[in-house]
Amino acid sequence: MTKPPARANNLQSGARLGPKAAEDDDAERIGEARPLSLRAMLPNAITAAALSSGLTGIRFAVEGQWSFAILAVILAGVLDGLDGRIARLLNAQSRFGAELDSLADSLSFGMAPALILYMWSLQELDRFGWFAALAFAICCALRLARFNAQIDVDEQPHKSAGFLTGVPAPVGAGLAFAPFYLWQETGIEFFRDPIILSIWISLMAVLLISNMATLSWAAIRPRRGIRLWLIALMTLAFAALLLEPWWSLTAISAVYLALMPYALIKYGRIKRRRANEKTSSRGAEGA
């Protein structure tokens, strides 16, 4: 009996399940591809709903309903955070769901924000504004492609230390909209200036594909003594989102950006500690 080619076996063993809830989730593998079950339809329907929400944001932008356009993309981000968790809860992960999730993320958090921001402001710069929008959409797609390519890579220093590599796609989309949040609340045209916005979303595009360590919320383990305080804080944050959505989103964006240097410092400490432990173990072996 002839054995199947080794390449085919490797491809089968590397098949991952999804949809993923976040980029810091551990990938699961199966021995062979499974057909999409009826149980898997719910998480995949949520992924499709996230895609529909992101693309509907473009429709609102075409009609000039900017607030609805932004909120549609944010809703897509919320749904994107739910599909993978529900899939694991139902034990309904599938390769189909994983691929659908990546495609939905590219469209909802790459293409949709780029087009919305272009129609809102960047089109006044003509070619340069379009280049900035293209840069954001392309960098989002490249980030997702890099994530998919690293699924089966065993050596992932950032992930093993509890960090992400670069800014996640949904977060990048939310940060790209920060000038709109401020413009919506203050009415100051500076925040709608196409040159300022071009520079801003270009920086967000760089953060998407950067190799810098960023915080992974799933890896945060608060101490037992402050958990009730955190629950109360999250409840107040949710109420603030309902009452003052634009100021709340501005505050969330500012806090995330402020924590990025902290993540770099913390990862640097972990990296140095690991290097020292590795050097010590080599010295002990040599002795």
Short mmCIF file of C-alpha atoms in Angstrom, two decimals:
data_model
loop_
_atom_site.label_atom_id
_atom_site.label_comp_id
_atom_site.label_asym_id
_atom_site.label_seq_id
_atom_site.Cartn_x
_atom_site.Cartn_y
_atom_site.Cartn_z
CA MET A 1 0.00 0.00 0.00
CA THR A 2 1.45 3.37 -1.00
CA LYS A 3 1.66 6.11 1.59
CA PRO A 4 0.24 9.58 0.87
CA PRO A 5 2.83 12.26 0.16
CA ALA A 6 4.38 13.87 3.22
CA ARG A 7 3.36 17.32 2.00
CA ALA A 8 -0.29 16.34 2.02
CA ASN A 9 0.04 14.99 5.55
CA ASN A 10 1.65 18.23 6.70
CA LEU A 11 -1.10 20.29 5.15
CA GLN A 12 -3.74 18.19 6.86
CA SER A 13 -2.03 18.34 10.23
CA GLY A 14 -1.69 22.11 9.89
CA ALA A 15 -5.38 22.72 9.26
CA ARG A 16 -6.66 25.13 11.87
CA LEU A 17 -10.06 25.58 13.33
CA GLY A 18 -12.03 28.79 13.58
CA PRO A 19 -13.44 31.33 13.54
CA LYS A 20 -10.82 32.77 15.85
CA ALA A 21 -11.94 35.10 18.61
CA ALA A 22 -8.72 37.06 18.66
CA GLU A 23 -5.20 36.83 17.38
CA ASP A 24 -3.90 35.70 20.75
CA ASP A 25 -6.08 32.59 20.81
CA ASP A 26 -4.30 29.29 20.55
CA ALA A 27 -4.80 27.62 17.18
CA GLU A 28 -6.24 24.12 17.23
CA ARG A 29 -5.39 21.43 14.73
CA ILE A 30 -7.10 18.38 13.41
CA GLY A 31 -5.90 15.37 11.52
CA GLU A 32 -8.14 15.89 8.53
CA ALA A 33 -10.56 18.45 7.20
CA ARG A 34 -14.11 18.11 8.46
CA PRO A 35 -17.26 19.07 6.60
CA LEU A 36 -19.16 22.09 7.89
CA SER A 37 -21.70 20.84 10.43
CA LEU A 38 -25.09 22.30 11.24
CA ARG A 39 -23.77 23.27 14.67
CA ALA A 40 -21.02 25.34 13.05
CA MET A 41 -23.54 27.49 11.24
CA LEU A 42 -24.17 29.78 14.24
CA PRO A 43 -20.59 31.09 14.69
CA ASN A 44 -20.16 31.33 10.93
CA ALA A 45 -23.44 33.23 10.69
CA ILE A 46 -22.07 35.69 13.26
CA THR A 47 -18.90 36.06 11.16
CA ALA A 48 -21.05 36.72 8.09
CA ALA A 49 -23.06 39.25 10.11
CA ALA A 50 -19.81 41.02 11.06
CA LEU A 51 -18.87 41.15 7.37
CA SER A 52 -22.32 42.47 6.50
CA SER A 53 -22.06 45.14 9.19
CA GLY A 54 -18.64 46.30 8.00
CA LEU A 55 -19.72 46.53 4.36
CA THR A 56 -22.99 48.25 5.30
CA GLY A 57 -20.82 50.95 6.83
CA ILE A 58 -19.67 51.74 3.28
CA ARG A 59 -23.26 52.16 2.20
CA PHE A 60 -23.91 54.62 5.04
CA ALA A 61 -20.78 56.53 4.01
CA VAL A 62 -21.99 56.79 0.42
CA GLU A 63 -25.17 58.37 1.78
CA GLY A 64 -23.17 60.74 3.99
CA GLN A 65 -24.40 59.17 7.24
CA TRP A 66 -20.97 59.18 8.86
CA SER A 67 -21.99 58.27 12.40
CA PHE A 68 -23.88 55.19 11.24
CA ALA A 69 -20.95 54.23 9.00
CA ILE A 70 -18.47 54.30 11.88
CA LEU A 71 -20.82 52.52 14.27
CA ALA A 72 -21.42 49.78 11.71
CA VAL A 73 -17.70 49.01 11.60
CA ILE A 74 -17.50 49.08 15.41
CA LEU A 75 -20.42 46.65 15.56
CA ALA A 76 -18.47 44.41 13.18
CA GLY A 77 -15.61 44.47 15.68
CA VAL A 78 -17.93 43.40 18.50
CA LEU A 79 -19.30 40.53 16.42
CA ASP A 80 -15.77 39.55 15.43
CA GLY A 81 -14.96 39.12 19.10
CA LEU A 82 -17.96 36.84 19.63
CA ASP A 83 -17.84 34.36 16.76
CA GLY A 84 -14.75 32.43 17.85
CA ARG A 85 -15.81 32.24 21.47
CA ILE A 86 -19.22 30.89 20.51
CA ALA A 87 -17.57 28.40 18.14
CA ARG A 88 -15.45 27.01 20.97
CA LEU A 89 -18.39 27.03 23.35
CA LEU A 90 -20.33 24.87 20.90
CA ASN A 91 -17.23 22.90 19.88
CA ALA A 92 -18.07 23.96 16.33
CA GLN A 93 -14.73 25.16 14.97
CA SER A 94 -14.03 24.53 11.30
CA ARG A 95 -11.42 25.40 8.69
CA PHE A 96 -14.20 27.02 6.69
CA GLY A 97 -14.96 29.32 9.62
CA ALA A 98 -11.31 30.26 10.03
CA GLU A 99 -10.95 31.27 6.40
CA LEU A 100 -14.26 33.14 6.42
CA ASP A 101 -13.15 35.03 9.53
CA SER A 102 -9.91 36.21 7.93
CA LEU A 103 -11.69 37.36 4.79
CA ALA A 104 -14.34 39.16 6.84
CA ASP A 105 -11.67 40.92 8.91
CA SER A 106 -9.86 42.14 5.81
CA LEU A 107 -13.02 43.62 4.37
CA SER A 108 -14.59 44.98 7.57
CA PHE A 109 -11.45 46.41 9.19
CA GLY A 110 -9.30 47.14 6.16
CA MET A 111 -11.35 48.02 3.12
CA ALA A 112 -14.42 49.49 4.87
CA PRO A 113 -12.54 51.99 7.11
CA ALA A 114 -10.32 53.02 4.21
CA LEU A 115 -13.29 53.81 1.97
CA ILE A 116 -15.27 55.50 4.75
CA LEU A 117 -12.39 57.79 5.67
CA TYR A 118 -11.67 58.49 2.00
CA MET A 119 -15.24 59.62 1.38
CA TRP A 120 -15.35 61.55 4.65
CA SER A 121 -12.18 63.57 4.13
CA LEU A 122 -9.31 62.05 2.14
CA GLN A 123 -10.89 62.55 -1.29
CA GLU A 124 -10.07 66.25 -0.99
CA LEU A 125 -6.41 65.29 -1.46
CA ASP A 126 -7.23 63.32 -4.62
CA ARG A 127 -4.31 60.93 -5.31
CA PHE A 128 -2.46 61.35 -2.01
CA GLY A 129 -5.62 60.77 -0.01
CA TRP A 130 -6.33 57.64 -2.01
CA PHE A 131 -2.77 56.39 -1.45
CA ALA A 132 -3.23 56.80 2.31
CA ALA A 133 -6.50 54.86 2.20
CA LEU A 134 -4.87 52.16 0.07
CA ALA A 135 -1.95 51.90 2.51
CA PHE A 136 -4.30 51.23 5.40
CA ALA A 137 -6.36 48.61 3.54
CA ILE A 138 -3.27 46.83 2.17
CA CYS A 139 -1.48 46.81 5.53
CA CYS A 140 -4.55 45.30 7.17
CA ALA A 141 -4.60 42.52 4.58
CA LEU A 142 -0.86 41.95 5.01
CA ARG A 143 -1.27 41.71 8.77
CA LEU A 144 -3.96 39.06 8.46
CA ALA A 145 -1.86 37.15 5.90
CA ARG A 146 1.11 37.23 8.31
CA PHE A 147 -1.06 35.95 11.13
CA ASN A 148 -2.36 33.07 9.01
CA ALA A 149 1.16 32.22 7.85
CA GLN A 150 2.40 31.99 11.45
CA ILE A 151 -0.37 29.72 12.68
CA ASP A 152 1.81 26.60 12.49
CA VAL A 153 5.06 28.30 13.52
CA ASP A 154 6.22 26.92 16.86
CA GLU A 155 8.67 29.74 17.61
CA GLN A 156 6.57 32.85 18.32
CA PRO A 157 8.35 34.95 20.98
CA HIS A 158 5.61 37.55 21.34
CA LYS A 159 2.78 35.07 21.68
CA SER A 160 4.67 32.81 24.08
CA ALA A 161 5.21 35.85 26.32
CA GLY A 162 1.51 36.79 26.21
CA PHE A 163 1.78 39.60 23.65
CA LEU A 164 0.57 40.27 20.13
CA THR A 165 2.69 41.35 17.17
CA GLY A 166 1.50 44.76 16.05
CA VAL A 167 -1.98 46.22 16.48
CA PRO A 168 -4.91 43.82 15.80
CA ALA A 169 -7.07 44.61 12.78
CA PRO A 170 -10.29 45.58 14.68
CA VAL A 171 -8.27 47.80 17.04
CA GLY A 172 -6.47 49.37 14.09
CA ALA A 173 -9.80 50.27 12.51
CA GLY A 174 -11.03 51.78 15.77
CA LEU A 175 -7.86 53.85 16.13
CA ALA A 176 -8.07 55.04 12.52
CA PHE A 177 -11.49 56.55 13.31
CA ALA A 178 -10.16 58.58 16.28
CA PRO A 179 -10.12 61.91 14.35
CA PHE A 180 -13.79 61.35 13.49
CA TYR A 181 -14.68 60.80 17.16
CA LEU A 182 -13.16 64.17 18.05
CA TRP A 183 -14.67 65.94 15.03
CA GLN A 184 -18.11 64.55 15.83
CA GLU A 185 -18.03 65.91 19.39
CA THR A 186 -16.16 69.18 18.91
CA GLY A 187 -16.97 70.16 15.33
CA ILE A 188 -13.38 71.38 14.91
CA GLU A 189 -12.46 71.07 11.24
CA PHE A 190 -8.81 70.44 12.12
CA PHE A 191 -9.70 66.82 12.84
CA ARG A 192 -11.21 66.50 9.35
CA ASP A 193 -8.21 68.01 7.60
CA PRO A 194 -7.21 65.53 4.87
CA ILE A 195 -3.48 66.07 5.39
CA ILE A 196 -3.71 65.39 9.13
CA LEU A 197 -5.95 62.38 8.51
CA SER A 198 -3.60 61.01 5.84
CA ILE A 199 -0.69 61.13 8.27
CA TRP A 200 -2.80 59.57 11.02
CA ILE A 201 -4.07 56.56 9.09
CA SER A 202 -0.62 56.05 7.58
CA LEU A 203 0.73 55.73 11.12
CA MET A 204 -2.06 53.27 11.95
CA ALA A 205 -1.13 51.27 8.84
CA VAL A 206 2.46 51.07 10.09
CA LEU A 207 1.27 49.87 13.51
CA LEU A 208 -0.79 47.13 11.85
CA ILE A 209 2.23 45.51 10.19
CA SER A 210 4.86 46.45 12.77
CA ASN A 211 6.79 43.83 14.71
CA MET A 212 6.36 45.62 18.02
CA ALA A 213 4.85 43.78 20.98
CA THR A 214 1.36 44.94 21.95
CA LEU A 215 -0.81 43.98 24.88
CA SER A 216 -3.00 40.92 24.63
CA TRP A 217 -6.16 41.37 26.69
CA ALA A 218 -6.65 37.61 26.91
CA ALA A 219 -3.29 37.28 28.67
CA ILE A 220 -4.11 39.85 31.37
CA ARG A 221 -4.72 38.18 34.72
CA PRO A 222 -5.87 40.78 37.29
CA ARG A 223 -5.21 40.13 40.96
CA ARG A 224 -8.11 38.75 42.96
CA GLY A 225 -8.35 41.86 45.11
CA ILE A 226 -9.13 44.21 42.21
CA ARG A 227 -11.44 42.03 40.13
CA LEU A 228 -14.63 43.53 41.60
CA TRP A 229 -13.25 47.02 40.95
CA LEU A 230 -12.54 46.07 37.35
CA ILE A 231 -16.07 44.72 36.90
CA ALA A 232 -17.48 47.99 38.26
CA LEU A 233 -15.19 49.98 35.98
CA MET A 234 -16.24 47.96 32.92
CA THR A 235 -19.90 48.51 33.82
CA LEU A 236 -19.34 52.26 34.02
CA ALA A 237 -17.43 52.17 30.73
CA PHE A 238 -20.37 50.42 29.06
CA ALA A 239 -22.75 53.05 30.42
CA ALA A 240 -20.44 55.79 29.13
CA LEU A 241 -20.47 54.19 25.68
CA LEU A 242 -24.25 54.39 25.66
CA LEU A 243 -24.43 57.98 26.92
CA GLU A 244 -21.32 59.54 25.34
CA PRO A 245 -20.15 57.12 22.63
CA TRP A 246 -17.71 59.42 20.84
CA TRP A 247 -15.92 60.69 23.94
CA SER A 248 -15.82 57.14 25.28
CA LEU A 249 -14.29 55.80 22.07
CA THR A 250 -11.77 58.64 22.14
CA ALA A 251 -10.82 57.73 25.70
CA ILE A 252 -10.48 54.03 24.83
CA SER A 253 -8.24 54.89 21.88
CA ALA A 254 -6.10 57.19 24.02
CA VAL A 255 -5.70 54.56 26.76
CA TYR A 256 -4.70 51.90 24.24
CA LEU A 257 -2.09 54.15 22.65
CA ALA A 258 -0.78 55.16 26.08
CA LEU A 259 -0.34 51.50 27.04
CA MET A 260 1.78 50.69 23.99
CA PRO A 261 5.05 52.00 25.52
CA TYR A 262 4.24 50.00 28.68
CA ALA A 263 3.86 46.85 26.57
CA LEU A 264 7.24 47.46 24.94
CA ILE A 265 8.93 47.96 28.32
CA LYS A 266 7.27 44.89 29.81
CA TYR A 267 8.15 42.70 26.84
CA GLY A 268 11.73 44.00 26.94
CA ARG A 269 12.02 42.85 30.55
CA ILE A 270 10.65 39.41 29.69
CA LYS A 271 13.00 39.14 26.74
CA ARG A 272 16.02 40.05 28.86
CA ARG A 273 14.99 37.61 31.58
CA ARG A 274 14.64 34.82 29.04
CA ALA A 275 18.03 35.65 27.57
CA ASN A 276 19.62 35.52 31.04
CA GLU A 277 17.92 32.20 31.82
CA LYS A 278 19.12 30.79 28.52
CA THR A 279 22.67 31.95 29.18
CA SER A 280 22.57 30.51 32.70
CA SER A 281 21.30 27.14 31.46
CA ARG A 282 24.06 26.98 28.86
CA GLY A 283 26.65 27.81 31.51
CA ALA A 284 25.30 25.07 33.77
CA GLU A 285 25.44 22.55 30.95
CA GLY A 286 29.01 23.58 30.11
CA ALA A 287 30.02 23.15 33.74
#
